[in-house]
Amino acid sequence: MRKLINNWHYISVYFAGVSALVAILGTDNITQKLLLAAITMMFLHFFEEFGFPGGFPLMGMKVMMGSNEMDSSKWDCNNLSSMFGNWGFLFLLYFMALILPNVFFLTLSAMMFLFAEVFMHLFLFNVKLKSFYNPGFMTAIFGMGPIGIYYFTNVFDSSLYLWYDYVLAVGWFVAVFLFCFRSKIYWGLGKKEGYALTDQTAYGMK
């Protein structure tokens, strides 16, 4: 089990393949196809951030936590907390929307968050790091962005939503983010031994 957890970001690639196949062969519903496409991109996004080229944990410490600590062994972050946070977020935000299609704000929340990813990887991280690339940039800009644009320009039906659905949509992905990446569960898992980040995961390709 520990070996699987320490390779969660590589396993994500296989899950991406499965979700892509289901998107292509498993449904004719366009909203479901787009949710599955977003799930596929999310799994690939995890691989880009933590597998190849990796380096998201260091960027997260610098930008999101405001820390200059370079020793990854001192971070409250490891493969166990990373898997919990990222896979948990994916399940609660995207799989829940897929499982409960009649809870309309869940789909709205999932699709709106695609643009949050684009904003973070295109602007926030690059501005803070004074860079042109950051781990997760490619899958966010060239995967999640186009999916979100296609949904809101070709599929989205505003008549299905009331004003509070938009509030619920934003509130949902904020609440999910806080639970997955800021809760006591996340920090507790990050302190457990045996799930240390590799240098490539922590710092990226040299």
CSV table of C-alpha atoms in Angstrom, one decimal:
chain,number,residue,atom,x,y,z
A,1,MET,CA,0.0,0.0,0.0
A,2,ARG,CA,2.8,2.4,0.9
A,3,LYS,CA,4.4,1.8,-2.5
A,4,LEU,CA,1.2,2.6,-4.3
A,5,ILE,CA,0.7,5.8,-2.2
A,6,ASN,CA,4.3,7.0,-2.9
A,7,ASN,CA,3.6,6.5,-6.7
A,8,TRP,CA,0.1,8.0,-6.7
A,9,HIS,CA,1.0,10.6,-9.3
A,10,TYR,CA,2.2,7.9,-11.7
A,11,ILE,CA,-1.0,5.9,-11.1
A,12,SER,CA,-2.9,9.0,-12.0
A,13,VAL,CA,-1.7,8.6,-15.6
A,14,TYR,CA,-3.5,5.3,-15.8
A,15,PHE,CA,-6.6,6.7,-14.3
A,16,ALA,CA,-6.4,9.5,-16.9
A,17,GLY,CA,-6.5,6.8,-19.6
A,18,VAL,CA,-9.5,5.1,-18.1
A,19,SER,CA,-11.5,8.3,-17.7
A,20,ALA,CA,-10.6,9.3,-21.3
A,21,LEU,CA,-11.9,6.0,-22.6
A,22,VAL,CA,-15.1,6.3,-20.6
A,23,ALA,CA,-15.5,9.8,-22.0
A,24,ILE,CA,-15.1,8.6,-25.6
A,25,LEU,CA,-17.0,5.3,-25.4
A,26,GLY,CA,-19.1,5.4,-22.3
A,27,THR,CA,-21.6,8.2,-22.7
A,28,ASP,CA,-23.3,10.4,-25.3
A,29,ASN,CA,-24.2,13.1,-22.9
A,30,ILE,CA,-22.0,16.1,-23.7
A,31,THR,CA,-21.9,17.4,-20.1
A,32,GLN,CA,-20.8,14.0,-18.8
A,33,LYS,CA,-18.2,13.9,-21.6
A,34,LEU,CA,-16.8,17.3,-20.6
A,35,LEU,CA,-16.7,16.3,-16.9
A,36,LEU,CA,-14.8,13.1,-17.8
A,37,ALA,CA,-12.5,15.2,-20.0
A,38,ALA,CA,-11.9,17.5,-17.0
A,39,ILE,CA,-11.2,14.5,-14.8
A,40,THR,CA,-8.7,13.2,-17.4
A,41,MET,CA,-7.0,16.5,-17.4
A,42,MET,CA,-6.9,16.7,-13.6
A,43,PHE,CA,-5.2,13.3,-13.4
A,44,LEU,CA,-2.6,14.4,-16.0
A,45,HIS,CA,-2.3,17.7,-14.1
A,46,PHE,CA,-1.3,15.8,-11.0
A,47,PHE,CA,1.4,13.9,-13.0
A,48,GLU,CA,2.7,17.2,-14.4
A,49,GLU,CA,2.9,18.8,-10.9
A,50,PHE,CA,4.3,15.8,-9.0
A,51,GLY,CA,5.7,13.4,-11.5
A,52,PHE,CA,7.2,15.0,-14.6
A,53,PRO,CA,8.6,17.6,-14.5
A,54,GLY,CA,7.3,17.8,-10.9
A,55,GLY,CA,8.2,20.6,-8.5
A,56,PHE,CA,4.8,21.7,-7.4
A,57,PRO,CA,5.4,21.2,-3.7
A,58,LEU,CA,8.3,23.7,-3.7
A,59,MET,CA,6.2,26.2,-5.6
A,60,GLY,CA,3.3,25.6,-3.2
A,61,MET,CA,5.5,26.3,-0.2
A,62,LYS,CA,6.8,29.5,-1.8
A,63,VAL,CA,3.6,30.9,-3.2
A,64,MET,CA,0.8,29.5,-1.2
A,65,MET,CA,2.5,29.1,2.2
A,66,GLY,CA,4.9,32.0,2.0
A,67,SER,CA,7.8,29.8,3.1
A,68,ASN,CA,11.4,29.9,2.0
A,69,GLU,CA,12.3,26.6,3.6
A,70,MET,CA,14.1,24.5,1.0
A,71,ASP,CA,14.5,21.3,2.9
A,72,SER,CA,11.5,19.1,1.9
A,73,SER,CA,11.8,16.9,4.9
A,74,LYS,CA,10.7,19.9,7.0
A,75,TRP,CA,7.6,20.5,5.0
A,76,ASP,CA,4.2,19.3,6.3
A,77,CYS,CA,3.7,17.8,2.9
A,78,ASN,CA,4.4,14.2,1.7
A,79,ASN,CA,3.0,11.8,-0.8
A,80,LEU,CA,0.2,10.7,1.6
A,81,SER,CA,-1.1,14.2,2.1
A,82,SER,CA,-0.7,15.1,-1.6
A,83,MET,CA,-2.7,12.1,-2.7
A,84,PHE,CA,-5.4,12.8,-0.1
A,85,GLY,CA,-5.6,16.4,-1.1
A,86,ASN,CA,-5.6,16.0,-4.8
A,87,TRP,CA,-7.5,12.8,-5.3
A,88,GLY,CA,-10.0,13.9,-2.6
A,89,PHE,CA,-10.5,17.3,-4.3
A,90,LEU,CA,-11.0,15.5,-7.7
A,91,PHE,CA,-13.6,13.2,-6.2
A,92,LEU,CA,-15.6,15.8,-4.3
A,93,LEU,CA,-15.6,18.4,-7.0
A,94,TYR,CA,-15.7,16.4,-10.3
A,95,PHE,CA,-16.9,12.9,-9.5
A,96,MET,CA,-19.7,14.2,-7.3
A,97,ALA,CA,-20.8,16.4,-10.3
A,98,LEU,CA,-20.7,13.3,-12.5
A,99,ILE,CA,-22.6,11.1,-10.0
A,100,LEU,CA,-25.2,13.8,-9.1
A,101,PRO,CA,-26.1,15.4,-12.5
A,102,ASN,CA,-29.3,16.9,-11.2
A,103,VAL,CA,-27.6,18.9,-8.5
A,104,PHE,CA,-26.8,21.6,-11.0
A,105,PHE,CA,-24.5,23.7,-8.9
A,106,LEU,CA,-22.0,20.8,-8.6
A,107,THR,CA,-21.5,20.8,-12.4
A,108,LEU,CA,-21.3,24.6,-12.4
A,109,SER,CA,-18.7,24.5,-9.6
A,110,ALA,CA,-16.6,21.9,-11.4
A,111,MET,CA,-16.6,23.9,-14.6
A,112,MET,CA,-15.9,27.2,-12.9
A,113,PHE,CA,-12.9,25.8,-11.1
A,114,LEU,CA,-11.2,25.0,-14.4
A,115,PHE,CA,-10.8,28.8,-14.9
A,116,ALA,CA,-9.4,29.1,-11.3
A,117,GLU,CA,-6.7,26.6,-12.4
A,118,VAL,CA,-6.0,28.6,-15.5
A,119,PHE,CA,-5.7,31.8,-13.5
A,120,MET,CA,-3.4,30.3,-10.9
A,121,HIS,CA,-1.1,28.7,-13.4
A,122,LEU,CA,-1.1,31.4,-16.0
A,123,PHE,CA,-0.9,34.4,-13.7
A,124,LEU,CA,-0.6,33.9,-10.0
A,125,PHE,CA,2.3,31.4,-9.9
A,126,ASN,CA,4.2,32.9,-12.8
A,127,VAL,CA,3.9,36.5,-11.4
A,128,LYS,CA,5.0,35.4,-7.9
A,129,LEU,CA,7.9,33.3,-9.2
A,130,LYS,CA,8.8,35.7,-12.0
A,131,SER,CA,8.7,32.7,-14.5
A,132,PHE,CA,7.1,31.7,-17.7
A,133,TYR,CA,6.4,28.1,-16.7
A,134,ASN,CA,5.3,26.4,-13.5
A,135,PRO,CA,4.4,22.8,-12.7
A,136,GLY,CA,0.9,22.2,-14.0
A,137,PHE,CA,1.0,25.0,-16.5
A,138,MET,CA,0.6,22.9,-19.7
A,139,THR,CA,-2.4,20.8,-18.5
A,140,ALA,CA,-4.1,23.9,-17.1
A,141,ILE,CA,-3.7,26.2,-20.1
A,142,PHE,CA,-4.1,23.7,-22.9
A,143,GLY,CA,-6.4,21.1,-21.2
A,144,MET,CA,-8.6,22.7,-18.6
A,145,GLY,CA,-9.0,26.1,-20.2
A,146,PRO,CA,-10.4,24.8,-23.5
A,147,ILE,CA,-12.8,22.4,-21.7
A,148,GLY,CA,-14.2,25.2,-19.6
A,149,ILE,CA,-14.5,27.6,-22.6
A,150,TYR,CA,-16.3,24.9,-24.7
A,151,TYR,CA,-18.7,24.2,-21.8
A,152,PHE,CA,-19.7,27.8,-21.2
A,153,THR,CA,-19.9,28.7,-24.9
A,154,ASN,CA,-21.6,25.6,-26.3
A,155,VAL,CA,-23.3,23.6,-23.5
A,156,PHE,CA,-24.0,25.9,-20.5
A,157,ASP,CA,-27.8,26.7,-20.1
A,158,SER,CA,-28.2,29.7,-17.8
A,159,SER,CA,-32.0,29.0,-17.5
A,160,LEU,CA,-31.2,26.0,-15.3
A,161,TYR,CA,-29.6,28.2,-12.6
A,162,LEU,CA,-30.8,30.7,-10.0
A,163,TRP,CA,-28.6,33.4,-8.5
A,164,TYR,CA,-27.8,31.4,-5.4
A,165,ASP,CA,-26.5,28.5,-7.6
A,166,TYR,CA,-23.5,30.6,-8.5
A,167,VAL,CA,-22.9,31.4,-4.8
A,168,LEU,CA,-23.2,27.7,-4.0
A,169,ALA,CA,-20.9,26.8,-6.8
A,170,VAL,CA,-18.1,29.1,-5.6
A,171,GLY,CA,-18.7,28.2,-2.0
A,172,TRP,CA,-18.5,24.5,-2.8
A,173,PHE,CA,-15.1,24.6,-4.5
A,174,VAL,CA,-13.8,26.8,-1.8
A,175,ALA,CA,-15.1,24.5,1.0
A,176,VAL,CA,-13.7,21.5,-0.8
A,177,PHE,CA,-10.3,23.2,-1.2
A,178,LEU,CA,-10.2,24.1,2.5
A,179,PHE,CA,-11.1,20.5,3.5
A,180,CYS,CA,-8.6,18.8,1.1
A,181,PHE,CA,-5.6,21.2,1.6
A,182,ARG,CA,-6.1,23.1,4.8
A,183,SER,CA,-7.9,20.7,7.2
A,184,LYS,CA,-6.3,19.0,10.2
A,185,ILE,CA,-6.6,15.7,8.3
A,186,TYR,CA,-4.3,17.1,5.5
A,187,TRP,CA,-1.7,18.5,7.9
A,188,GLY,CA,-1.8,15.3,10.0
A,189,LEU,CA,-1.2,13.1,7.0
A,190,GLY,CA,1.7,15.4,5.9
A,191,LYS,CA,3.6,14.6,9.1
A,192,LYS,CA,3.4,10.8,8.8
A,193,GLU,CA,6.7,9.0,8.1
A,194,GLY,CA,7.3,6.7,5.2
A,195,TYR,CA,5.8,8.9,2.5
A,196,ALA,CA,8.7,11.3,1.8
A,197,LEU,CA,8.7,13.3,-1.5
A,198,THR,CA,11.4,12.4,-4.0
A,199,ASP,CA,13.7,15.3,-5.1
A,200,GLN,CA,12.0,15.3,-8.5
A,201,THR,CA,8.5,15.6,-7.0
A,202,ALA,CA,9.6,18.2,-4.5
A,203,TYR,CA,11.9,20.4,-6.6
A,204,GLY,CA,11.2,19.4,-10.2
A,205,MET,CA,13.6,18.2,-12.9
A,206,LYS,CA,17.1,19.7,-12.7
